[in-house]
Amino acid sequence: MSRPLLQLALDYTELPPALSDALLLRDSVDIIEAGTLLCLTEGLEAVRQLRKLCPHKIIVADWKVADAGETLAKQAFDAGANWMTVICAAPLATVEKAHQVAMERGGEIQIELFGNWTFDDARAWHKAGIRQAIYHRGRDAQASGQTWGEADLARMKTLSDIGLELSITGGITPQDLPLFRDIKVKAFIAGRALSGAANPQHVAQDFQTQIRDIWGA
Amino acid sequence: MSRPLLQLALDYTELPPALSDALLLRDSVDIIEAGTLLCLTEGLEAVRQLRKLCPHKIIVADWKVADAGETLAKQAFDAGANWMTVICAAPLATVEKAHQVAMERGGEIQIELFGNWTFDDARAWHKAGIRQAIYHRGRDAQASGQTWGEADLARMKTLSDIGLELSITGGITPQDLPLFRDIKVKAFIAGRALSGAANPQHVAQDFQTQIRDIWGA
């Protein structure tokens, strides 16, 4: 199992603070995400500018696509994204079409797990060629201060066994990482945990150190 | 039951053709929708420009929000949208927060029904104050040339009975409208049926005439 990556999620309503964070943290993280909020407010320019600023990083367009998979995948990948998210509620045809474009362009599709989805869905996505999904901690659990629960971890384990690598998000801190040692983790996604920190680069280093300590170099 | 409205969906990857369609059809339709594709490529500017061009029309930001309901609702309504879409896969907390902002700003939230959802979800949305949902014809049905099926109509009827007004979309033509006479239709949404027509204003008039013939003035 390869080492989990660290992903910076940029959830701003304007480009300048997003670009500033990207500049500050691009050498400390592996993946830069143009968050849904940023994409809906700034449009494709968000992806384009991040690609320009971070030419060698993996760029994610967190579009949570529900329809028009082919057209949107073309837009995202041609603007410089490496990965694009598709919402789990999307019809399978949308997933397949987006995946087709991703393969043609050397990109990847990530299924965003939100609300209702089933392990049968997960198996169908895997059969369609999808290898990545994004797992969110239940909001209620997060809001009520609970840590990651056994139910979350068991579901992640099953998704891993189905063959999906998971990016994990929802208020993750470096201290949480040991919880996930048995999961096939593609990336840990952090937004405010990084950008809201007094010393963002220091927190990024804490994440990377923990990752190396647990998963090896 | 009030007369269904006619909604123009603008699904372009750039603003100029969208604005050109809006200008051509704004007097023939009731609602102008900034489609997801347009919003993801052009950002909030799409909503702002449509508001400027169509000051007296209902403007929809078709964002299919899955998270950050409060922040995104503020962005959409402050930019000039009247209605904003939330994907059915969104957590109920997201729906509630978006609805709260909508109420404060005199806007409305529409739940976009895509993939897995249940009538229990629909009852929960209604209980949270939501009064609108968007019903898509199954893509497979559409692609294989089938018309609206009994299953679609029965589900729409149940949603109506729960108290949700429906906007209906998926390759609708004026000839399809009589099918929906027993449904609580908020709007018929047409994209290419209008903008792709040889005479878009003529097709819009056909829709409006059919609506008046079936539902009254």
XYZ file of C-alpha atoms in Angstrom:
434
model
C 0.000 0.000 0.000
C 1.466 3.321 -1.019
C 1.767 6.176 1.430
C -1.365 8.347 1.817
C -1.079 11.782 0.279
C -1.949 15.103 1.867
C -4.579 17.233 0.137
C -5.187 20.928 0.738
C -8.851 21.853 0.204
C -9.332 25.475 -0.804
C -12.843 26.466 0.218
C -13.055 30.169 -0.349
C -15.525 32.396 -2.120
C -12.764 34.276 -3.924
C -9.539 33.395 -5.672
C -6.989 35.649 -3.904
C -6.980 33.900 -0.479
C -7.098 30.507 -2.222
C -4.061 31.339 -4.330
C -2.277 32.727 -1.312
C -2.829 29.470 0.618
C -1.768 27.425 -2.378
C 1.436 29.426 -2.659
C 2.168 29.043 1.039
C 1.481 25.320 1.165
C 2.208 23.924 -2.277
C 5.577 22.521 -1.222
C 4.133 20.936 1.935
C 1.179 19.080 0.400
C 0.737 16.595 -2.451
C -2.646 17.603 -3.811
C -4.398 20.946 -4.186
C -8.184 20.971 -4.341
C -10.284 23.675 -5.918
C -13.224 23.347 -3.510
C -16.829 23.342 -4.673
C -17.419 26.751 -3.136
C -14.459 28.279 -4.966
C -15.451 26.629 -8.250
C -19.045 27.856 -8.045
C -17.984 31.404 -7.291
C -14.894 31.747 -9.502
C -15.645 29.197 -12.201
C -13.071 27.367 -14.256
C -10.585 30.137 -13.584
C -10.010 28.572 -10.159
C -8.686 25.360 -11.716
C -6.689 27.238 -14.346
C -4.987 29.520 -11.835
C -4.149 26.682 -9.454
C -2.657 24.681 -12.322
C -0.529 27.670 -13.251
C 0.585 28.248 -9.668
C 1.248 24.572 -8.923
C 2.398 23.021 -12.204
C 3.658 19.780 -10.637
C 0.915 19.071 -8.119
C -2.184 16.952 -8.459
C -5.101 19.368 -8.879
C -8.633 18.298 -7.949
C -11.763 19.943 -9.337
C -14.259 19.234 -6.545
C -17.310 19.669 -8.746
C -19.513 16.918 -7.293
C -20.846 16.280 -10.793
C -24.394 14.868 -10.953
C -25.058 15.033 -14.678
C -23.358 15.905 -17.977
C -20.355 13.816 -16.943
C -18.666 13.911 -20.312
C -18.889 17.661 -20.896
C -17.868 18.555 -17.361
C -14.950 16.119 -17.329
C -13.637 17.644 -20.536
C -13.903 21.116 -19.034
C -12.167 20.125 -15.811
C -9.314 18.120 -17.325
C -8.695 20.567 -20.159
C -8.420 23.373 -17.603
C -5.682 21.472 -15.814
C -7.365 19.225 -13.250
C -5.989 15.726 -12.668
C -8.955 14.472 -10.686
C -12.621 15.443 -10.752
C -15.292 14.500 -8.215
C -18.666 12.976 -9.109
C -21.429 12.809 -6.513
C -22.594 9.354 -5.479
C -26.169 10.304 -6.435
C -25.169 10.643 -10.101
C -26.585 8.046 -12.498
C -24.082 5.312 -13.379
C -24.097 6.556 -16.978
C -22.721 9.894 -15.742
C -19.970 8.126 -13.805
C -19.072 6.013 -16.840
C -18.966 8.953 -19.232
C -16.841 11.027 -16.895
C -14.524 8.056 -16.382
C -14.182 7.581 -20.144
C -13.014 11.185 -20.565
C -10.707 10.826 -17.561
C -9.032 7.776 -19.107
C -8.544 9.532 -22.430
C -6.882 12.438 -20.664
C -4.900 10.560 -18.033
C -7.134 11.815 -15.229
C -9.172 10.118 -12.541
C -12.710 10.340 -11.204
C -13.408 10.344 -7.470
C -16.866 9.418 -6.206
C -17.995 11.710 -3.426
C -19.909 9.717 -0.816
C -22.682 11.890 0.550
C -26.095 10.844 1.838
C -27.598 7.624 0.501
C -25.320 5.142 -1.213
C -24.879 1.405 -0.962
C -22.040 -1.095 -1.241
C -23.768 -2.337 -4.409
C -23.274 1.163 -5.811
C -19.626 0.964 -4.791
C -19.219 -2.358 -6.579
C -20.890 -0.899 -9.688
C -18.513 2.086 -9.660
C -15.534 -0.238 -9.296
C -16.786 -2.382 -12.156
C -17.077 0.771 -14.267
C -13.376 1.387 -13.670
C -13.530 3.826 -10.774
C -10.758 3.388 -8.209
C -11.275 6.355 -5.875
C -13.930 7.598 -3.489
C -14.111 10.368 -0.917
C -15.374 9.533 2.529
C -16.820 12.316 4.716
C -17.264 12.037 8.418
C -20.907 12.369 9.311
C -21.569 16.066 9.900
C -23.658 15.405 12.955
C -20.874 13.352 14.482
C -18.445 16.129 13.679
C -20.669 18.894 15.020
C -21.281 17.028 18.261
C -17.555 16.624 18.817
C -17.478 12.861 18.305
C -14.387 11.334 16.849
C -14.476 8.949 13.896
C -16.796 6.136 14.863
C -16.544 2.387 14.475
C -19.355 2.541 11.896
C -17.317 4.962 9.744
C -14.226 2.771 9.979
C -16.123 -0.424 9.171
C -17.698 1.160 6.094
C -14.300 2.423 4.959
C -12.840 -1.057 5.382
C -15.576 -2.556 3.194
C -15.013 0.111 0.523
C -11.283 -0.680 0.642
C -12.048 -4.359 0.175
C -14.239 -3.554 -2.834
C -11.164 -1.949 -4.355
C -11.760 1.754 -3.818
C -8.968 3.886 -2.430
C -10.378 6.480 -0.075
C -9.678 10.113 0.471
C -10.856 10.997 3.921
C -12.211 14.313 5.066
C -14.162 15.934 7.878
C -12.158 17.900 10.414
C -9.134 15.573 10.344
C -6.126 16.472 12.480
C -2.688 14.820 12.507
C -3.653 13.144 15.794
C -6.528 11.289 14.074
C -4.332 9.505 11.537
C -3.543 6.303 13.492
C -7.268 5.464 13.381
C -6.959 4.795 9.665
C -3.937 2.479 9.598
C -5.989 -0.454 8.225
C -7.731 1.545 5.511
C -6.534 1.948 1.915
C -6.126 5.715 2.206
C -5.405 7.641 -0.968
C -5.287 11.031 0.717
C -6.178 12.933 3.825
C -8.027 16.099 2.941
C -7.596 19.110 5.186
C -9.011 22.582 4.750
C -9.310 24.763 7.803
C -7.042 22.424 9.794
C -4.294 23.731 7.515
C -5.308 27.148 6.292
C -6.829 28.173 9.608
C -3.747 27.227 11.620
C -1.405 29.774 13.175
C 1.400 28.093 11.261
C -0.082 26.186 8.299
C 3.257 24.830 7.087
C 3.968 23.440 10.526
C 0.633 21.613 10.614
C 1.278 20.257 7.117
C 4.605 18.904 8.360
C 2.832 17.299 11.331
C 0.502 15.521 8.899
C 3.400 14.364 6.718
C 5.419 13.154 9.722
C 2.464 11.184 11.049
C 1.851 9.678 7.620
C 5.484 8.585 7.339
C 5.501 7.214 10.881
C 2.435 5.086 10.229
C 2.702 4.117 6.569
C 6.443 4.353 5.977
C 8.469 6.561 3.655
C -53.358 24.995 -8.501
C -51.513 27.811 -10.183
C -50.399 27.604 -13.769
C -47.033 25.878 -14.356
C -44.210 28.206 -15.315
C -41.771 27.828 -18.187
C -38.077 27.685 -17.315
C -35.209 28.184 -19.739
C -32.133 26.174 -18.738
C -28.888 27.687 -19.945
C -26.350 24.886 -20.192
C -23.347 26.370 -21.875
C -19.652 26.406 -21.096
C -19.395 30.144 -21.721
C -21.444 33.196 -20.918
C -21.919 34.811 -24.366
C -24.279 32.193 -25.882
C -26.123 31.929 -22.565
C -26.701 35.682 -22.438
C -27.711 35.697 -26.065
C -30.370 33.009 -25.410
C -31.560 34.813 -22.305
C -31.971 38.027 -24.275
C -33.854 36.246 -27.044
C -36.206 34.346 -24.736
C -36.570 36.404 -21.575
C -39.976 37.741 -22.611
C -41.248 34.285 -23.570
C -40.309 32.368 -20.407
C -40.951 32.847 -16.681
C -37.719 31.543 -15.199
C -34.107 31.671 -16.324
C -31.748 29.016 -15.028
C -27.994 29.370 -14.787
C -27.211 25.697 -15.466
C -24.653 23.741 -13.460
C -22.288 23.621 -16.418
C -22.414 27.379 -16.893
C -21.961 27.997 -13.160
C -18.954 25.705 -12.887
C -17.251 27.289 -15.865
C -18.171 30.953 -15.401
C -18.731 31.094 -11.664
C -20.982 33.524 -9.873
C -20.675 35.921 -12.774
C -23.264 33.772 -14.578
C -25.904 34.515 -11.956
C -24.923 38.188 -11.732
C -25.086 38.758 -15.472
C -28.425 36.975 -15.838
C -29.873 39.028 -12.994
C -28.693 42.187 -14.738
C -30.090 41.102 -18.098
C -33.408 39.843 -16.690
C -34.205 42.060 -13.695
C -37.822 40.905 -13.378
C -37.465 37.174 -13.972
C -37.017 34.367 -11.488
C -33.352 33.355 -11.673
C -32.278 29.859 -10.638
C -28.732 28.969 -9.583
C -28.620 25.263 -10.463
C -25.745 24.485 -8.130
C -26.862 21.050 -6.888
C -25.413 21.919 -3.485
C -24.241 18.921 -1.424
C -22.525 20.687 1.466
C -21.878 24.159 2.868
C -25.547 24.992 2.378
C -25.442 28.243 4.303
C -22.402 29.748 2.600
C -23.490 28.736 -0.871
C -27.042 29.967 -0.376
C -25.717 33.359 0.704
C -23.511 33.519 -2.371
C -26.309 32.523 -4.730
C -29.016 34.783 -3.312
C -26.718 37.758 -2.851
C -25.656 37.447 -6.487
C -29.273 37.724 -7.545
C -30.689 34.215 -7.619
C -34.260 33.632 -6.433
C -34.009 29.873 -6.245
C -31.039 27.570 -5.617
C -30.903 23.812 -6.116
C -29.674 21.339 -3.490
C -28.927 17.742 -4.452
C -31.073 15.063 -2.832
C -27.910 13.356 -1.552
C -27.105 16.367 0.657
C -27.386 15.823 4.410
C -30.605 17.182 5.884
C -28.548 19.734 7.844
C -27.351 21.183 4.536
C -30.927 21.426 3.269
C -32.037 23.104 6.495
C -29.209 25.623 6.507
C -29.731 26.539 2.875
C -33.474 26.881 3.522
C -32.828 29.166 6.489
C -30.790 31.542 4.323
C -33.398 31.334 1.569
C -36.145 32.385 3.989
C -34.101 35.302 5.282
C -33.562 36.509 1.727
C -36.971 35.743 0.251
C -35.586 32.920 -1.875
C -36.442 29.252 -2.238
C -34.556 25.970 -2.252
C -35.309 23.278 -4.807
C -34.277 19.688 -4.133
C -32.798 18.051 -7.191
C -33.919 14.422 -7.371
C -31.076 12.359 -8.793
C -30.211 8.742 -8.094
C -31.180 7.310 -4.715
C -33.818 9.086 -2.683
C -36.887 7.935 -0.814
C -40.345 9.275 -0.023
C -39.202 9.440 3.596
C -36.499 11.864 2.440
C -39.188 13.850 0.644
C -41.300 14.011 3.815
C -38.224 15.146 5.781
C -37.521 17.916 3.262
C -41.125 19.033 3.418
C -41.026 19.039 7.211
C -37.886 21.192 7.015
C -39.886 23.756 5.062
C -38.924 22.812 1.509
C -41.746 23.166 -1.026
C -40.017 22.467 -4.334
C -38.254 19.572 -6.007
C -36.941 18.928 -9.496
C -37.856 15.684 -11.192
C -35.645 14.345 -13.990
C -36.765 11.746 -16.451
C -34.582 8.675 -16.142
C -31.656 9.137 -18.528
C -31.829 5.584 -19.754
C -35.489 5.998 -20.580
C -34.696 9.219 -22.380
C -31.745 7.785 -24.312
C -33.742 4.769 -25.442
C -36.493 6.994 -26.804
C -39.101 6.044 -24.216
C -41.656 8.604 -23.208
C -42.428 9.452 -19.592
C -43.341 6.187 -17.928
C -46.110 5.266 -15.510
C -43.476 4.809 -12.809
C -42.290 8.407 -13.262
C -45.839 9.734 -13.135
C -46.741 7.684 -10.048
C -43.656 8.926 -8.179
C -44.455 12.505 -9.160
C -47.999 12.078 -7.878
C -46.732 10.843 -4.514
C -44.310 13.772 -4.262
C -47.184 16.128 -5.064
C -49.251 14.535 -2.317
C -46.381 15.003 0.155
C -46.591 18.705 -0.628
C -43.724 19.286 -3.017
C -44.302 21.251 -6.170
C -42.297 19.769 -9.010
C -40.254 21.250 -11.767
C -39.987 18.673 -14.499
C -37.110 18.200 -16.887
C -35.640 15.697 -19.319
C -36.221 16.364 -22.996
C -39.721 17.776 -22.521
C -41.589 19.034 -25.576
C -44.897 20.941 -25.714
C -46.573 17.713 -26.869
C -45.628 15.961 -23.594
C -47.454 18.409 -21.347
C -50.892 16.716 -21.170
C -49.198 13.770 -19.411
C -48.684 15.931 -16.345
C -52.185 17.350 -15.886
C -52.627 15.598 -12.511
C -49.252 16.657 -11.112
C -48.565 19.773 -9.041
C -46.164 21.254 -11.602
C -44.206 24.332 -10.599
C -42.339 24.624 -13.876
C -41.402 22.824 -17.039
C -37.687 23.123 -17.661
C -36.467 23.183 -21.230
C -32.937 23.645 -22.495
C -32.135 22.396 -25.958
C -35.841 22.054 -26.804
C -35.842 25.849 -26.724
C -32.343 27.037 -27.503
C -31.724 24.350 -30.105
C -34.931 25.059 -32.010
C -34.997 26.745 -35.391
C -37.315 29.328 -33.867
C -36.868 29.317 -30.082
C -39.513 31.989 -29.434
C -42.035 30.003 -31.414
C -41.366 26.857 -29.341
C -41.641 28.909 -26.141
C -45.039 30.127 -27.327
C -46.070 26.524 -28.031
C -45.177 25.636 -24.440
C -47.099 28.615 -23.053
C -50.154 27.878 -25.206
C -50.213 24.247 -24.117
C -49.842 25.280 -20.470
C -52.765 27.706 -20.768
C -54.903 25.152 -22.607
C -54.359 22.534 -19.899
C -54.072 24.538 -16.691
C -55.997 27.699 -17.555
C -54.873 31.299 -17.770
